[in-house]
Structures are given as C-alpha cells and as structure tokens.
C-alpha positions as CSV (number, residue, x, y, z in Angstrom):
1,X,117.8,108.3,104.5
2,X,114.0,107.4,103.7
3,X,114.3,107.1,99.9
4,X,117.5,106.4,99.3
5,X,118.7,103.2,98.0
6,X,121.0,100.8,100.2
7,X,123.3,98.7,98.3
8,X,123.2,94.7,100.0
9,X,126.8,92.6,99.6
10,X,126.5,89.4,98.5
11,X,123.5,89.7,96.6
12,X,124.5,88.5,92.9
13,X,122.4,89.6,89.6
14,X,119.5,87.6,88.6
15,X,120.1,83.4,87.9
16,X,118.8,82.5,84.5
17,X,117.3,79.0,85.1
18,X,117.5,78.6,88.9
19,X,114.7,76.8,90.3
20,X,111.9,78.3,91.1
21,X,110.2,76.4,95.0
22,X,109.1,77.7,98.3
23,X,111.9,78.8,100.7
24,X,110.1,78.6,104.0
25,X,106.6,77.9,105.6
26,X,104.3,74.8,105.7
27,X,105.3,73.9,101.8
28,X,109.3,74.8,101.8
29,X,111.1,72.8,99.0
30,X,108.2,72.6,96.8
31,X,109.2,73.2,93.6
32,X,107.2,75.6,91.4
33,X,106.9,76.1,87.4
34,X,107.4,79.1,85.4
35,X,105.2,79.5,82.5
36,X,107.1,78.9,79.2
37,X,109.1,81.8,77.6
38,X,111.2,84.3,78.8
39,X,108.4,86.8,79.6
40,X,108.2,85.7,83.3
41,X,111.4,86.1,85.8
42,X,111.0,84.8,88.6
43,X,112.4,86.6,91.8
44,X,115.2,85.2,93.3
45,X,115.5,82.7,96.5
46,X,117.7,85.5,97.8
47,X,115.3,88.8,97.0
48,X,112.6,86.7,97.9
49,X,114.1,85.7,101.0
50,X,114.7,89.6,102.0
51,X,111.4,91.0,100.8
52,X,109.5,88.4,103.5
53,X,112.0,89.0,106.4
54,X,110.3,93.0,105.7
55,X,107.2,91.5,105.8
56,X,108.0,89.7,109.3
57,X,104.9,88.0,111.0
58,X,102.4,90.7,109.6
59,X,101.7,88.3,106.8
60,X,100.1,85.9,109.3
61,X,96.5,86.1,108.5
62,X,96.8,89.2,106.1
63,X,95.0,89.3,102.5
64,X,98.3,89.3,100.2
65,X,97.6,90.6,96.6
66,X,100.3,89.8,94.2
67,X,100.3,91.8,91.3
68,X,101.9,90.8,87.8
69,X,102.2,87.5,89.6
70,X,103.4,85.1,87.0
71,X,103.9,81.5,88.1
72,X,102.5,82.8,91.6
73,X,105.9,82.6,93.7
74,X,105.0,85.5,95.8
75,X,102.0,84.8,96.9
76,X,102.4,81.6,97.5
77,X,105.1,81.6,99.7
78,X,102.8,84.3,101.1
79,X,100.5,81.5,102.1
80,X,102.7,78.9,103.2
81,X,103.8,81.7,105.8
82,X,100.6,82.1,107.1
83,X,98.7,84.1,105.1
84,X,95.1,84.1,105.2
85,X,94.2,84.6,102.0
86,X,96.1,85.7,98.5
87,X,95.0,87.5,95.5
88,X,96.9,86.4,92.1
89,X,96.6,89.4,89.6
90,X,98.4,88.9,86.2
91,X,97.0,90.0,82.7
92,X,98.9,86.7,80.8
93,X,96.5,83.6,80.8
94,X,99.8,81.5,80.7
95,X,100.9,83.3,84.2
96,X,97.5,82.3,85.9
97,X,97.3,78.7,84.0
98,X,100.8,78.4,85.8
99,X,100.0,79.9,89.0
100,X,96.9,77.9,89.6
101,X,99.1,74.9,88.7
102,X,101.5,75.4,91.7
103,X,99.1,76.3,93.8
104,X,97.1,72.8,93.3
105,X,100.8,71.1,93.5
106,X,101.3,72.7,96.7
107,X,97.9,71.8,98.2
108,X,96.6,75.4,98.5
109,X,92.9,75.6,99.6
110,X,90.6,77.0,97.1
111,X,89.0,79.3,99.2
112,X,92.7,80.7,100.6
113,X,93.0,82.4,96.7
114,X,91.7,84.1,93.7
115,X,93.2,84.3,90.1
116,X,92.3,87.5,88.6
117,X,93.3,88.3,84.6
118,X,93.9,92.2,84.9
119,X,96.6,94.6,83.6
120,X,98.2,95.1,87.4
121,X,97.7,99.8,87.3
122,X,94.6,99.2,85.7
123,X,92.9,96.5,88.3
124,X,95.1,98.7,91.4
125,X,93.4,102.2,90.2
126,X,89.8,100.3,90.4
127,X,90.4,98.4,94.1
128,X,89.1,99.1,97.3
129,X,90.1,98.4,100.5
130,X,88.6,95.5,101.9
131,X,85.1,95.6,103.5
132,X,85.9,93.4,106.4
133,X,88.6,95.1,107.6
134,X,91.2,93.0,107.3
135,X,94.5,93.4,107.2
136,X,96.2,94.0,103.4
137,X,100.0,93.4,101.6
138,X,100.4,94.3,98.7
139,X,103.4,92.8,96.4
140,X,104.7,93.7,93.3
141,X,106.9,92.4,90.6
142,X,106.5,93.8,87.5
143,X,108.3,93.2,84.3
144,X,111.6,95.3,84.3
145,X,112.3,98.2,81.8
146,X,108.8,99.2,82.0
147,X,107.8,102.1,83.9
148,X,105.4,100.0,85.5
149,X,106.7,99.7,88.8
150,X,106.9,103.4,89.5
151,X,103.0,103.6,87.8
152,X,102.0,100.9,91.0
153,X,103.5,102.7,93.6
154,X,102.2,106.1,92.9
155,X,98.4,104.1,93.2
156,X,99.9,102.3,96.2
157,X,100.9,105.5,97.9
158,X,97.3,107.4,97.1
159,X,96.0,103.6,98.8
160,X,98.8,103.7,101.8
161,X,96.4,106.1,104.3
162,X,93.3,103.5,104.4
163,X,92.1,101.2,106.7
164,X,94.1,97.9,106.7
165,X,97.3,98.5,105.2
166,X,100.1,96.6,106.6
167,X,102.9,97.7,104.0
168,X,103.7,97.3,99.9
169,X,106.7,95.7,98.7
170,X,107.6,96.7,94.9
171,X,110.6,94.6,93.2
172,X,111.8,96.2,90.1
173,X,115.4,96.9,88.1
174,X,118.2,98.3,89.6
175,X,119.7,99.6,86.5
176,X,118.1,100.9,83.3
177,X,115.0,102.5,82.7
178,X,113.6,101.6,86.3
179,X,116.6,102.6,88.2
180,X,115.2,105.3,91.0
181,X,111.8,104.7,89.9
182,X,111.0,105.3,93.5
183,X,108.2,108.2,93.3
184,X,109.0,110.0,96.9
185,X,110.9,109.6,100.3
186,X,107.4,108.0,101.8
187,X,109.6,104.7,100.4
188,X,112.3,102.5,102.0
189,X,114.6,101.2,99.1
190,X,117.1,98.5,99.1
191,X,119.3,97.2,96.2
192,X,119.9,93.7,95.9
193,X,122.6,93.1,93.1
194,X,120.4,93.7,90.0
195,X,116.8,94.0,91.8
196,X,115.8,96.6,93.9
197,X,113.0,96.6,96.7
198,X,110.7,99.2,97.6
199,X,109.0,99.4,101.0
200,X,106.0,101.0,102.0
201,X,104.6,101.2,105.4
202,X,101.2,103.4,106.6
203,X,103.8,105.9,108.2
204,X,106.7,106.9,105.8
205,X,110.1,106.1,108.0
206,X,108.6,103.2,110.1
207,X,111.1,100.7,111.4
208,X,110.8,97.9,108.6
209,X,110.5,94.4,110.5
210,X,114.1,92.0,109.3
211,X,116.0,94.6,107.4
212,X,119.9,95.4,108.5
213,X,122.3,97.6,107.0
C-alpha cells in the first residue's frame, strides 16, 4: 500500500568512506568531495542510483532544488541528467564552499545553479513556486536522527497541489528516531538497507517512473 514502506534486497547499510562521483549523465565518473568532518553523509551510489530511476526523464529540463545539499551530489547529478537548472540550499558554509567546488570541477554553467545558505524548513516554508512556470523536483537529504525530514515533507505536501510540481524525493534513516517519519499515505516509501526514500507525486498513488518490487 501507498505509505507503507518496501524493504529492497541487496541494498547494504551506508559505506563510511566510499567515494563520492557522478553515476550517470554527461559528467559520470567525476569524482566529488565531501566537505571535512563527519557532519555530511553522502548518499550512496546505490540509493542514489534508485532515487533518479523515480525521477525517470522528468528531470530533463526541470528546476531541481536540493535541500540540506552538502557537497552537492544530488543536484548535481541532477544536472548531468539533464536538468535545466539546480538550486543548492544548505545552512553550513563548508557544504556550499564544497558544493560550488564540484560543480566548477565538473564544468557546471554558472547560470545552470544557485547556492543558497538557509536552514532547509525555514527557506522551504518561505518559497514559492516558480513564476515561469516551470517544471520543479524537489530533493531532500537531511541529517538523520533529526526530525527534519518529516518537518520537509509536511511543507512539501502543503507545496504538492501547485503549478509545476513534478514529484519530491526525501532520503532519511530507516531506523531510529526517523524511522516512519512518513507524515501520511499521500507518500510512496521504500527502504534501502539503512536509508529510506520517500516519494511524492501531485496525485498520491501515481505510478512512480523506475521502481520494482
């Protein structure tokens, strides 16, 4: 059912120290740096690898806005998919120093993105859709053990009815405080070893694009 959370084999728990690089798109195999410290973990080739097969071609040309972004890994392989533009939203300095780092090493555009220092609820309760009507993704990996990912995707589902909105993907624990942190059956959850996605399309219970039981 809608809501429920589906259990993936052969997705292992999170790999301390793997590297972090583009899986697919015009920059695959470019290798990406974290920021120092154990504060940012980077999602992993294989949950990364799942949440774009959701996504599908609707990221070709869509705005992507990647909230607590860190080094950027999301929306950047956001862009080397085809994305028109992507929004980096993270309230660390080190995260965006990091993030604007990769994106220069991978060639990015300047006009294709936007940094933005912001606390991720905060900067989501104040955004609009987008005047020119395009098309919107919003991705989310906040810091486990924090509440935060449940506090995103109550604003994301108040945001899910307006024009634009292609679908939200929310990454967060599978255990711990965040387990079930899904706020309703409007989302489509999948557990993947020790993350879990959360996927939400304009109409709750819509066929999402890559994902088999």
């Amino acid at each position: 059912p809608v809501g429920a959370a589906k259990r993936i084999p052969g997705c292992g728990a999170e790999r301390r120290g793997a590297p972090l690089r583009v899986i697919a798109g015009r920059w695959k195999g470019r290798r990406l740096k974290a920021p120092a410290g154990d504060a940012v973990r980077p999602t992993t080739d294989r949950v990364k690898e799942a949440l774009f097969n959701v996504l599908g071609p609707s990221v070709v040309d869509a705005v992507v806005f990647d909230l607590c972004c860190g080094a950027g890994g999301l929306g950047i392989e956001a862009l080397s998919r085809g994305a028109g533009r992507a929004v980096f939203v993270d309230e660390h300095p080190r995260s965006l120093d990091a993030a604007r780092s990769n994106l220069e090493t991978c060639g990015a555009e300047e006009e294709s993105y936007r940094l933005v220092r912001s606390d991720a609820e905060r900067w989501l309760g104040e955004w609009r859709p987008l005047a020119d009507g395009a098309r919107w993704i919003l991705l989310a990996d906040p810091p486990y053990r924090t509440g935060l990912a449940q506090a995103i995707m109550e604003k994301v589902d108040a945001l899910a009815g307006e024009d634009g909105f292609v679908a939200s993907v929310v990454e967060f624990g599978s255990r711990g405080a965040n387990a079930g942190a899904v706020p309703g059956a409007a989302w489509d959850v999948r557990q993947y070893g020790e993350s879990t996605l959360a996927v939400r399309r304009p109409n709750p219970g819509q066929e999402c694009s890559g994902m088999k039981e």
